[in-house]
């Protein structure tokens, strides 16, 4: 025993040698401020740094209760480990990591097949950092084709201003695209009768400088699908009358592109329609991968201008690349391939159908509360959107309800609709695979409770008293 005490005293005198023996919350580092504006002068023991960061992040809430995001908040532990094991691989180094490049090509082929791409047309595609980059690439494809059409007609496109037609329910990446590449954004306003693209209004905005029309398969505000088939039919008539200035469709299927093929396979929105020339989607939404992956596919070589394609060395040959971003981890590509292989068509269908069932249950419950007008009841995507019924005596808003739900851990956002409907405030639920029916029942119960409190029929602290009797 005396030898152990002597050894312990000797060890304690050796500066820095006891760092792995000291309890985390007894360490000097755990009592220090986390670095902010300046990097810390000395290193911090890994377990202490890990615990401090985890503790800091722990107060931001439970991701499963975040119904504001479309992004996946759950993957099977096996998938998460597989992705972690491939974090160090750089997806852009196709010659160094040829098997990863092969998995990416397989994903492009399988996703293109889900979207009914015709192999005879030689479809092309790539992975991206989310659907925003995929939209950028789809937009660039439209812009470069418009330039080619101008050149074929003997028109100097430098003297013209290209334009893009899209509903006002667009995601902000399209506004970025138009600003970055000096394209006029012609927006089709939403209204109470048209909570998705108004086809007549869209057609009225098209002219010979229109690079394309964006159809949205899952508008961010409400989850509604644009009627891509109706738009295709109208554009077919337009293109017959304007063969030298044809206008094609890019489908922004960020949410619906990995949902509709499994739940509504007969819905014509994809490459079955002749004027759909490119489609983008998020792998990290209903593709069921953690955030960081998207996909874009062009229906064939004629749809993707050669100037957008760069060729890199790959297995002694050349591989086409057209992504905007360069160095990034291959882990999300591996994760997407795992999900496609793991689930198959039937697995995706089962997951999405159960998610849809949960969303429709919540729509029914919310509709029965008597306070709301449902604008979307998970008719297509697992999204529920509502606004308040007019009521003279009501003193609270959806923002008040959102705040009270946040106090219970639920993030159910309230926000105004876009231009032309900006005076309409709505609230929205996005249901994902890890939002189970028991959670939905708990959320509906909490919503009723908070509405009762807001209406003054229940005390604000009901059921929240602290019990000192516990031991």
GROMACS .gro file of C-alpha atoms in nm:
model
  471
    1UNK     CA    1   0.000   0.000   0.000
    2UNK     CA    2   0.283   0.242   0.094
    3UNK     CA    3   0.444   0.181  -0.243
    4UNK     CA    4   0.118   0.270  -0.417
    5UNK     CA    5   0.089   0.594  -0.216
    6UNK     CA    6   0.449   0.683  -0.294
    7UNK     CA    7   0.393   0.615  -0.666
    8UNK     CA    8   0.078   0.825  -0.664
    9UNK     CA    9   0.258   1.119  -0.501
   10UNK     CA   10   0.542   1.092  -0.750
   11UNK     CA   11   0.296   1.083  -1.041
   12UNK     CA   12   0.104   1.385  -0.912
   13UNK     CA   13   0.424   1.591  -0.911
   14UNK     CA   14   0.490   1.522  -1.277
   15UNK     CA   15   0.328   1.815  -1.458
   16UNK     CA   16   0.068   1.701  -1.711
   17UNK     CA   17   0.110   1.331  -1.637
   18UNK     CA   18  -0.214   1.296  -1.438
   19UNK     CA   19  -0.448   1.439  -1.701
   20UNK     CA   20  -0.604   1.100  -1.778
   21UNK     CA   21  -0.656   1.020  -1.407
   22UNK     CA   22  -0.838   1.340  -1.307
   23UNK     CA   23  -1.221   1.322  -1.326
   24UNK     CA   24  -1.358   1.536  -1.609
   25UNK     CA   25  -1.540   1.781  -1.385
   26UNK     CA   26  -1.242   1.805  -1.155
   27UNK     CA   27  -1.010   1.914  -1.433
   28UNK     CA   28  -0.888   2.269  -1.480
   29UNK     CA   29  -0.998   2.266  -1.845
   30UNK     CA   30  -1.361   2.190  -1.754
   31UNK     CA   31  -1.371   2.511  -1.552
   32UNK     CA   32  -1.244   2.724  -1.841
   33UNK     CA   33  -1.441   2.916  -2.099
   34UNK     CA   34  -1.479   2.752  -2.439
   35UNK     CA   35  -1.274   2.936  -2.704
   36UNK     CA   36  -1.468   3.187  -2.909
   37UNK     CA   37  -1.281   3.468  -3.085
   38UNK     CA   38  -0.934   3.322  -3.027
   39UNK     CA   39  -0.800   2.966  -3.028
   40UNK     CA   40  -0.690   2.842  -2.687
   41UNK     CA   41  -0.320   2.859  -2.607
   42UNK     CA   42  -0.278   2.502  -2.481
   43UNK     CA   43  -0.433   2.169  -2.585
   44UNK     CA   44  -0.729   2.023  -2.397
   45UNK     CA   45  -0.758   1.658  -2.303
   46UNK     CA   46  -0.984   1.483  -2.557
   47UNK     CA   47  -1.241   1.352  -2.308
   48UNK     CA   48  -1.273   1.701  -2.155
   49UNK     CA   49  -1.310   1.872  -2.494
   50UNK     CA   50  -1.567   1.610  -2.595
   51UNK     CA   51  -1.771   1.649  -2.277
   52UNK     CA   52  -1.764   2.029  -2.287
   53UNK     CA   53  -1.885   2.042  -2.646
   54UNK     CA   54  -2.153   1.778  -2.584
   55UNK     CA   55  -2.273   1.969  -2.279
   56UNK     CA   56  -2.283   2.293  -2.479
   57UNK     CA   57  -2.483   2.134  -2.762
   58UNK     CA   58  -2.722   1.951  -2.530
   59UNK     CA   59  -2.935   2.258  -2.462
   60UNK     CA   60  -3.045   2.307  -2.824
   61UNK     CA   61  -3.317   2.046  -2.814
   62UNK     CA   62  -3.408   1.704  -2.943
   63UNK     CA   63  -3.372   1.670  -3.320
   64UNK     CA   64  -3.657   1.418  -3.336
   65UNK     CA   65  -3.898   1.686  -3.205
   66UNK     CA   66  -3.786   1.931  -3.475
   67UNK     CA   67  -4.076   1.929  -3.720
   68UNK     CA   68  -3.937   2.238  -3.895
   69UNK     CA   69  -3.675   2.049  -4.094
   70UNK     CA   70  -3.710   1.818  -4.391
   71UNK     CA   71  -3.360   1.682  -4.322
   72UNK     CA   72  -3.322   1.335  -4.180
   73UNK     CA   73  -3.249   1.312  -3.808
   74UNK     CA   74  -3.209   0.934  -3.786
   75UNK     CA   75  -3.011   0.661  -3.955
   76UNK     CA   76  -2.956   0.306  -3.843
   77UNK     CA   77  -2.639   0.269  -3.630
   78UNK     CA   78  -2.494   0.038  -3.896
   79UNK     CA   79  -2.537   0.309  -4.160
   80UNK     CA   80  -2.394   0.579  -3.935
   81UNK     CA   81  -2.087   0.365  -3.864
   82UNK     CA   82  -2.036   0.287  -4.233
   83UNK     CA   83  -2.050   0.659  -4.311
   84UNK     CA   84  -1.810   0.741  -4.025
   85UNK     CA   85  -1.566   0.481  -4.158
   86UNK     CA   86  -1.552   0.668  -4.489
   87UNK     CA   87  -1.534   1.027  -4.364
   88UNK     CA   88  -1.170   1.063  -4.465
   89UNK     CA   89  -1.227   0.984  -4.833
   90UNK     CA   90  -1.247   1.278  -5.072
   91UNK     CA   91  -1.534   1.218  -5.314
   92UNK     CA   92  -1.373   1.432  -5.585
   93UNK     CA   93  -1.063   1.210  -5.606
   94UNK     CA   94  -1.212   0.957  -5.841
   95UNK     CA   95  -0.880   0.804  -5.944
   96UNK     CA   96  -0.766   0.765  -5.582
   97UNK     CA   97  -1.103   0.629  -5.465
   98UNK     CA   98  -1.240   0.447  -5.770
   99UNK     CA   99  -1.477   0.222  -5.576
  100UNK     CA  100  -1.642   0.524  -5.415
  101UNK     CA  101  -1.677   0.678  -5.761
  102UNK     CA  102  -1.837   0.355  -5.877
  103UNK     CA  103  -2.090   0.369  -5.591
  104UNK     CA  104  -2.175   0.728  -5.692
  105UNK     CA  105  -2.235   0.619  -6.051
  106UNK     CA  106  -2.453   0.333  -5.930
  107UNK     CA  107  -2.659   0.577  -5.722
  108UNK     CA  108  -2.704   0.807  -6.023
  109UNK     CA  109  -2.818   0.514  -6.236
  110UNK     CA  110  -3.061   0.381  -5.975
  111UNK     CA  111  -3.209   0.724  -5.899
  112UNK     CA  112  -3.237   0.799  -6.271
  113UNK     CA  113  -3.420   0.468  -6.311
  114UNK     CA  114  -3.660   0.567  -6.030
  115UNK     CA  115  -3.731   0.880  -6.237
  116UNK     CA  116  -3.785   0.676  -6.556
  117UNK     CA  117  -3.474   0.790  -6.737
  118UNK     CA  118  -3.437   0.615  -7.074
  119UNK     CA  119  -3.094   0.452  -7.112
  120UNK     CA  120  -3.117   0.504  -7.489
  121UNK     CA  121  -3.092   0.879  -7.428
  122UNK     CA  122  -2.772   0.830  -7.222
  123UNK     CA  123  -2.881   1.007  -6.903
  124UNK     CA  124  -2.614   1.178  -6.697
  125UNK     CA  125  -2.601   1.294  -6.338
  126UNK     CA  126  -2.396   1.356  -6.029
  127UNK     CA  127  -2.407   1.373  -5.654
  128UNK     CA  128  -2.406   1.718  -5.495
  129UNK     CA  129  -2.388   1.885  -5.155
  130UNK     CA  130  -2.762   1.882  -5.099
  131UNK     CA  131  -3.032   1.976  -5.348
  132UNK     CA  132  -2.928   2.344  -5.351
  133UNK     CA  133  -2.614   2.263  -5.550
  134UNK     CA  134  -2.824   2.027  -5.762
  135UNK     CA  135  -3.064   2.314  -5.839
  136UNK     CA  136  -2.771   2.537  -5.931
  137UNK     CA  137  -2.652   2.276  -6.179
  138UNK     CA  138  -3.001   2.230  -6.319
  139UNK     CA  139  -3.025   2.606  -6.362
  140UNK     CA  140  -2.687   2.622  -6.533
  141UNK     CA  141  -2.796   2.349  -6.771
  142UNK     CA  142  -3.099   2.559  -6.869
  143UNK     CA  143  -2.889   2.876  -6.901
  144UNK     CA  144  -2.625   2.717  -7.122
  145UNK     CA  145  -2.889   2.557  -7.346
  146UNK     CA  146  -3.052   2.899  -7.389
  147UNK     CA  147  -2.715   3.043  -7.492
  148UNK     CA  148  -2.673   2.762  -7.746
  149UNK     CA  149  -3.021   2.834  -7.884
  150UNK     CA  150  -2.937   3.203  -7.915
  151UNK     CA  151  -2.614   3.121  -8.101
  152UNK     CA  152  -2.802   2.886  -8.336
  153UNK     CA  153  -3.043   3.171  -8.419
  154UNK     CA  154  -2.762   3.419  -8.476
  155UNK     CA  155  -2.851   3.618  -8.163
  156UNK     CA  156  -2.581   3.769  -7.940
  157UNK     CA  157  -2.698   3.651  -7.598
  158UNK     CA  158  -2.475   3.911  -7.430
  159UNK     CA  159  -2.729   4.171  -7.541
  160UNK     CA  160  -3.024   3.982  -7.388
  161UNK     CA  161  -3.140   3.921  -7.031
  162UNK     CA  162  -3.235   3.558  -6.968
  163UNK     CA  163  -3.527   3.483  -6.736
  164UNK     CA  164  -3.649   3.189  -6.530
  165UNK     CA  165  -4.015   3.116  -6.446
  166UNK     CA  166  -4.096   2.967  -6.105
  167UNK     CA  167  -4.369   2.986  -5.841
  168UNK     CA  168  -4.323   3.223  -5.547
  169UNK     CA  169  -4.304   2.916  -5.324
  170UNK     CA  170  -3.945   2.859  -5.438
  171UNK     CA  171  -3.655   2.767  -5.211
  172UNK     CA  172  -3.396   3.044  -5.168
  173UNK     CA  173  -3.132   2.857  -5.373
  174UNK     CA  174  -3.320   2.966  -5.688
  175UNK     CA  175  -3.295   3.329  -5.585
  176UNK     CA  176  -2.923   3.275  -5.536
  177UNK     CA  177  -2.892   3.114  -5.879
  178UNK     CA  178  -3.064   3.407  -6.050
  179UNK     CA  179  -2.854   3.664  -5.864
  180UNK     CA  180  -2.523   3.484  -5.918
  181UNK     CA  181  -2.575   3.439  -6.293
  182UNK     CA  182  -2.775   3.756  -6.364
  183UNK     CA  183  -3.098   3.580  -6.458
  184UNK     CA  184  -3.431   3.757  -6.416
  185UNK     CA  185  -3.655   3.563  -6.180
  186UNK     CA  186  -4.017   3.575  -6.295
  187UNK     CA  187  -4.226   3.449  -6.008
  188UNK     CA  188  -4.580   3.320  -6.031
  189UNK     CA  189  -4.765   3.434  -5.715
  190UNK     CA  190  -4.940   3.182  -5.495
  191UNK     CA  191  -5.298   3.254  -5.389
  192UNK     CA  192  -5.566   3.075  -5.190
  193UNK     CA  193  -5.692   2.905  -5.507
  194UNK     CA  194  -5.340   2.820  -5.627
  195UNK     CA  195  -5.115   2.695  -5.348
  196UNK     CA  196  -4.893   2.542  -5.615
  197UNK     CA  197  -4.790   2.665  -5.961
  198UNK     CA  198  -5.064   2.848  -6.153
  199UNK     CA  199  -4.999   2.706  -6.501
  200UNK     CA  200  -5.186   2.980  -6.691
  201UNK     CA  201  -4.995   3.252  -6.507
  202UNK     CA  202  -4.666   3.072  -6.567
  203UNK     CA  203  -4.725   3.044  -6.941
  204UNK     CA  204  -4.802   3.416  -6.963
  205UNK     CA  205  -4.449   3.493  -6.838
  206UNK     CA  206  -4.265   3.286  -7.097
  207UNK     CA  207  -4.087   3.447  -7.393
  208UNK     CA  208  -3.788   3.375  -7.618
  209UNK     CA  209  -3.546   3.468  -7.339
  210UNK     CA  210  -3.691   3.216  -7.092
  211UNK     CA  211  -3.424   2.960  -7.007
  212UNK     CA  212  -3.676   2.724  -6.849
  213UNK     CA  213  -3.962   2.671  -6.606
  214UNK     CA  214  -3.901   2.521  -6.264
  215UNK     CA  215  -4.172   2.289  -6.133
  216UNK     CA  216  -4.156   2.211  -5.762
  217UNK     CA  217  -4.244   1.865  -5.637
  218UNK     CA  218  -4.306   1.960  -5.277
  219UNK     CA  219  -4.330   2.334  -5.212
  220UNK     CA  220  -4.144   2.422  -4.892
  221UNK     CA  221  -4.433   2.624  -4.747
  222UNK     CA  222  -4.709   2.368  -4.785
  223UNK     CA  223  -4.568   2.048  -4.932
  224UNK     CA  224  -4.790   2.072  -5.239
  225UNK     CA  225  -4.680   1.929  -5.576
  226UNK     CA  226  -4.685   2.147  -5.885
  227UNK     CA  227  -4.885   1.985  -6.167
  228UNK     CA  228  -4.585   1.890  -6.381
  229UNK     CA  229  -4.791   1.693  -6.634
  230UNK     CA  230  -5.020   1.991  -6.702
  231UNK     CA  231  -4.718   2.219  -6.739
  232UNK     CA  232  -4.556   1.971  -6.978
  233UNK     CA  233  -4.867   1.962  -7.195
  234UNK     CA  234  -4.881   2.342  -7.219
  235UNK     CA  235  -4.510   2.365  -7.298
  236UNK     CA  236  -4.551   2.105  -7.573
  237UNK     CA  237  -4.795   2.343  -7.744
  238UNK     CA  238  -4.560   2.638  -7.690
  239UNK     CA  239  -4.258   2.451  -7.824
  240UNK     CA  240  -4.447   2.339  -8.134
  241UNK     CA  241  -4.509   2.708  -8.209
  242UNK     CA  242  -4.153   2.816  -8.116
  243UNK     CA  243  -3.918   2.541  -8.243
  244UNK     CA  244  -3.610   2.766  -8.230
  245UNK     CA  245  -3.667   2.884  -7.872
  246UNK     CA  246  -3.795   2.575  -7.692
  247UNK     CA  247  -3.853   2.595  -7.318
  248UNK     CA  248  -3.796   2.291  -7.098
  249UNK     CA  249  -3.873   2.197  -6.738
  250UNK     CA  250  -3.641   2.146  -6.446
  251UNK     CA  251  -3.818   1.965  -6.162
  252UNK     CA  252  -3.700   2.076  -5.819
  253UNK     CA  253  -3.794   1.752  -5.646
  254UNK     CA  254  -3.596   1.822  -5.329
  255UNK     CA  255  -3.862   1.652  -5.116
  256UNK     CA  256  -4.084   1.462  -5.356
  257UNK     CA  257  -3.817   1.310  -5.580
  258UNK     CA  258  -3.736   1.035  -5.330
  259UNK     CA  259  -4.094   1.001  -5.209
  260UNK     CA  260  -4.333   1.001  -5.505
  261UNK     CA  261  -4.167   0.705  -5.687
  262UNK     CA  262  -4.251   0.480  -5.393
  263UNK     CA  263  -4.587   0.615  -5.275
  264UNK     CA  264  -4.740   0.736  -5.601
  265UNK     CA  265  -4.553   0.548  -5.878
  266UNK     CA  266  -4.819   0.622  -6.140
  267UNK     CA  267  -4.789   0.999  -6.098
  268UNK     CA  268  -4.633   1.143  -6.414
  269UNK     CA  269  -4.390   1.415  -6.310
  270UNK     CA  270  -4.050   1.285  -6.421
  271UNK     CA  271  -3.870   1.184  -6.742
  272UNK     CA  272  -4.186   1.017  -6.867
  273UNK     CA  273  -4.282   1.372  -6.965
  274UNK     CA  274  -4.089   1.481  -7.279
  275UNK     CA  275  -4.025   1.839  -7.166
  276UNK     CA  276  -3.874   1.741  -6.829
  277UNK     CA  277  -3.503   1.769  -6.905
  278UNK     CA  278  -3.349   1.768  -6.557
  279UNK     CA  279  -3.448   1.673  -6.203
  280UNK     CA  280  -3.284   1.750  -5.869
  281UNK     CA  281  -3.353   1.600  -5.528
  282UNK     CA  282  -3.216   1.579  -5.176
  283UNK     CA  283  -3.077   1.249  -5.061
  284UNK     CA  284  -3.091   1.384  -4.707
  285UNK     CA  285  -3.467   1.438  -4.705
  286UNK     CA  286  -3.683   1.144  -4.805
  287UNK     CA  287  -3.375   0.970  -4.946
  288UNK     CA  288  -3.320   0.898  -4.573
  289UNK     CA  289  -2.952   1.001  -4.547
  290UNK     CA  290  -2.801   1.241  -4.293
  291UNK     CA  291  -2.761   1.598  -4.427
  292UNK     CA  292  -2.506   1.666  -4.696
  293UNK     CA  293  -2.611   1.488  -5.016
  294UNK     CA  294  -2.822   1.571  -5.321
  295UNK     CA  295  -2.863   1.441  -5.675
  296UNK     CA  296  -2.922   1.589  -6.019
  297UNK     CA  297  -2.994   1.389  -6.335
  298UNK     CA  298  -3.036   1.509  -6.695
  299UNK     CA  299  -3.256   1.303  -6.921
  300UNK     CA  300  -2.979   1.258  -7.180
  301UNK     CA  301  -2.665   1.398  -7.338
  302UNK     CA  302  -2.859   1.652  -7.541
  303UNK     CA  303  -3.002   1.794  -7.218
  304UNK     CA  304  -2.659   1.862  -7.064
  305UNK     CA  305  -2.448   2.116  -7.255
  306UNK     CA  306  -2.093   1.996  -7.315
  307UNK     CA  307  -1.950   2.313  -7.160
  308UNK     CA  308  -2.079   2.203  -6.820
  309UNK     CA  309  -1.887   1.875  -6.834
  310UNK     CA  310  -1.528   1.840  -6.714
  311UNK     CA  311  -1.327   1.524  -6.758
  312UNK     CA  312  -1.103   1.376  -6.489
  313UNK     CA  313  -0.875   1.074  -6.476
  314UNK     CA  314  -1.053   0.759  -6.362
  315UNK     CA  315  -0.918   0.402  -6.374
  316UNK     CA  316  -0.685   0.487  -6.662
  317UNK     CA  317  -0.965   0.655  -6.854
  318UNK     CA  318  -1.183   0.964  -6.827
  319UNK     CA  319  -1.481   1.028  -6.602
  320UNK     CA  320  -1.730   1.313  -6.650
  321UNK     CA  321  -1.775   1.552  -6.359
  322UNK     CA  322  -2.007   1.850  -6.348
  323UNK     CA  323  -2.044   1.931  -5.977
  324UNK     CA  324  -1.974   2.285  -5.856
  325UNK     CA  325  -1.811   2.182  -5.528
  326UNK     CA  326  -1.482   1.999  -5.508
  327UNK     CA  327  -1.332   1.844  -5.193
  328UNK     CA  328  -1.598   1.685  -4.974
  329UNK     CA  329  -1.635   1.364  -4.782
  330UNK     CA  330  -1.750   1.052  -4.963
  331UNK     CA  331  -1.943   0.941  -4.654
  332UNK     CA  332  -2.281   1.073  -4.772
  333UNK     CA  333  -2.246   0.897  -5.108
  334UNK     CA  334  -2.170   0.572  -4.926
  335UNK     CA  335  -2.467   0.641  -4.698
  336UNK     CA  336  -2.700   0.691  -4.995
  337UNK     CA  337  -2.586   0.370  -5.160
  338UNK     CA  338  -2.640   0.185  -4.831
  339UNK     CA  339  -2.995   0.320  -4.801
  340UNK     CA  340  -3.086   0.225  -5.158
  341UNK     CA  341  -2.945  -0.124  -5.113
  342UNK     CA  342  -3.071  -0.170  -4.756
  343UNK     CA  343  -3.429  -0.060  -4.817
  344UNK     CA  344  -3.501  -0.146  -5.178
  345UNK     CA  345  -3.826  -0.028  -5.331
  346UNK     CA  346  -4.043  -0.206  -5.081
  347UNK     CA  347  -3.849  -0.084  -4.779
  348UNK     CA  348  -3.873   0.278  -4.894
  349UNK     CA  349  -4.243   0.230  -4.962
  350UNK     CA  350  -4.305   0.089  -4.615
  351UNK     CA  351  -4.110   0.366  -4.440
  352UNK     CA  352  -4.274   0.644  -4.640
  353UNK     CA  353  -4.624   0.498  -4.604
  354UNK     CA  354  -4.591   0.475  -4.228
  355UNK     CA  355  -4.459   0.832  -4.218
  356UNK     CA  356  -4.755   0.943  -4.429
  357UNK     CA  357  -4.996   0.761  -4.197
  358UNK     CA  358  -4.854   0.949  -3.897
  359UNK     CA  359  -4.887   1.282  -4.081
  360UNK     CA  360  -5.248   1.210  -4.178
  361UNK     CA  361  -5.331   1.115  -3.820
  362UNK     CA  362  -5.196   1.451  -3.705
  363UNK     CA  363  -5.389   1.631  -3.978
  364UNK     CA  364  -5.709   1.467  -3.855
  365UNK     CA  365  -5.633   1.555  -3.493
  366UNK     CA  366  -5.540   1.916  -3.572
  367UNK     CA  367  -5.849   1.960  -3.786
  368UNK     CA  368  -6.064   1.832  -3.500
  369UNK     CA  369  -5.926   2.093  -3.257
  370UNK     CA  370  -6.164   2.349  -3.406
  371UNK     CA  371  -5.914   2.635  -3.418
  372UNK     CA  372  -5.757   2.577  -3.756
  373UNK     CA  373  -5.816   2.568  -4.130
  374UNK     CA  374  -5.606   2.296  -4.287
  375UNK     CA  375  -5.426   2.412  -4.602
  376UNK     CA  376  -5.252   2.080  -4.654
  377UNK     CA  377  -5.340   1.751  -4.486
  378UNK     CA  378  -5.054   1.527  -4.607
  379UNK     CA  379  -5.229   1.461  -4.937
  380UNK     CA  380  -4.894   1.412  -5.114
  381UNK     CA  381  -4.595   1.452  -4.881
  382UNK     CA  382  -4.608   1.385  -4.503
  383UNK     CA  383  -4.661   1.755  -4.437
  384UNK     CA  384  -4.945   1.924  -4.251
  385UNK     CA  385  -5.000   2.299  -4.287
  386UNK     CA  386  -5.270   2.512  -4.130
  387UNK     CA  387  -5.380   2.865  -4.049
  388UNK     CA  388  -5.609   3.000  -3.778
  389UNK     CA  389  -5.981   3.033  -3.831
  390UNK     CA  390  -6.097   3.393  -3.798
  391UNK     CA  391  -6.218   3.454  -3.442
  392UNK     CA  392  -6.289   3.796  -3.291
  393UNK     CA  393  -6.234   3.690  -2.931
  394UNK     CA  394  -5.901   3.514  -2.982
  395UNK     CA  395  -5.605   3.694  -2.828
  396UNK     CA  396  -5.328   3.461  -2.944
  397UNK     CA  397  -5.155   3.387  -3.274
  398UNK     CA  398  -4.980   3.091  -3.429
  399UNK     CA  399  -4.654   3.244  -3.312
  400UNK     CA  400  -4.779   3.226  -2.953
  401UNK     CA  401  -4.870   2.862  -3.001
  402UNK     CA  402  -4.528   2.791  -3.157
  403UNK     CA  403  -4.360   2.951  -2.853
  404UNK     CA  404  -4.561   2.746  -2.606
  405UNK     CA  405  -4.492   2.423  -2.796
  406UNK     CA  406  -4.123   2.508  -2.800
  407UNK     CA  407  -4.133   2.518  -2.418
  408UNK     CA  408  -4.242   2.153  -2.434
  409UNK     CA  409  -3.955   2.067  -2.670
  410UNK     CA  410  -4.161   2.072  -2.993
  411UNK     CA  411  -4.038   2.288  -3.280
  412UNK     CA  412  -4.346   2.360  -3.492
  413UNK     CA  413  -4.265   2.675  -3.691
  414UNK     CA  414  -4.506   2.957  -3.770
  415UNK     CA  415  -4.428   3.187  -4.060
  416UNK     CA  416  -4.592   3.411  -4.323
  417UNK     CA  417  -4.659   3.280  -4.672
  418UNK     CA  418  -4.465   3.435  -4.965
  419UNK     CA  419  -4.549   3.751  -5.162
  420UNK     CA  420  -4.915   3.793  -5.250
  421UNK     CA  421  -5.008   3.582  -4.944
  422UNK     CA  422  -4.771   3.751  -4.697
  423UNK     CA  423  -5.062   3.843  -4.467
  424UNK     CA  424  -5.146   3.475  -4.423
  425UNK     CA  425  -4.962   3.320  -4.130
  426UNK     CA  426  -4.935   2.942  -4.125
  427UNK     CA  427  -4.789   2.667  -3.914
  428UNK     CA  428  -4.636   2.350  -4.052
  429UNK     CA  429  -4.538   1.999  -3.947
  430UNK     CA  430  -4.286   1.795  -4.146
  431UNK     CA  431  -4.300   1.430  -4.047
  432UNK     CA  432  -3.994   1.212  -4.093
  433UNK     CA  433  -3.925   0.842  -4.042
  434UNK     CA  434  -3.821   0.877  -3.677
  435UNK     CA  435  -4.143   1.058  -3.578
  436UNK     CA  436  -4.347   0.766  -3.450
  437UNK     CA  437  -4.720   0.739  -3.383
  438UNK     CA  438  -4.664   0.758  -3.002
  439UNK     CA  439  -4.480   1.087  -3.057
  440UNK     CA  440  -4.765   1.211  -3.277
  441UNK     CA  441  -5.018   1.127  -3.005
  442UNK     CA  442  -4.802   1.312  -2.750
  443UNK     CA  443  -4.774   1.617  -2.978
  444UNK     CA  444  -5.150   1.630  -3.038
  445UNK     CA  445  -5.205   1.609  -2.662
  446UNK     CA  446  -4.958   1.890  -2.597
  447UNK     CA  447  -5.117   2.105  -2.869
  448UNK     CA  448  -5.461   2.071  -2.707
  449UNK     CA  449  -5.315   2.154  -2.366
  450UNK     CA  450  -5.134   2.465  -2.491
  451UNK     CA  451  -5.443   2.584  -2.681
  452UNK     CA  452  -5.647   2.549  -2.360
  453UNK     CA  453  -5.386   2.758  -2.178
  454UNK     CA  454  -5.386   3.023  -2.450
  455UNK     CA  455  -5.766   3.032  -2.444
  456UNK     CA  456  -5.757   3.077  -2.067
  457UNK     CA  457  -5.940   2.755  -1.989
  458UNK     CA  458  -5.638   2.599  -1.812
  459UNK     CA  459  -5.374   2.752  -1.582
  460UNK     CA  460  -5.040   2.817  -1.750
  461UNK     CA  461  -4.859   2.603  -1.493
  462UNK     CA  462  -5.103   2.312  -1.506
  463UNK     CA  463  -4.927   1.989  -1.421
  464UNK     CA  464  -4.590   2.161  -1.392
  465UNK     CA  465  -4.553   2.188  -1.013
  466UNK     CA  466  -4.234   2.059  -0.850
  467UNK     CA  467  -4.267   1.773  -0.605
  468UNK     CA  468  -4.025   1.797  -0.312
  469UNK     CA  469  -4.131   1.462  -0.168
  470UNK     CA  470  -3.912   1.253  -0.397
  471UNK     CA  471  -3.613   1.071  -0.248
   0.00000   0.00000   0.00000
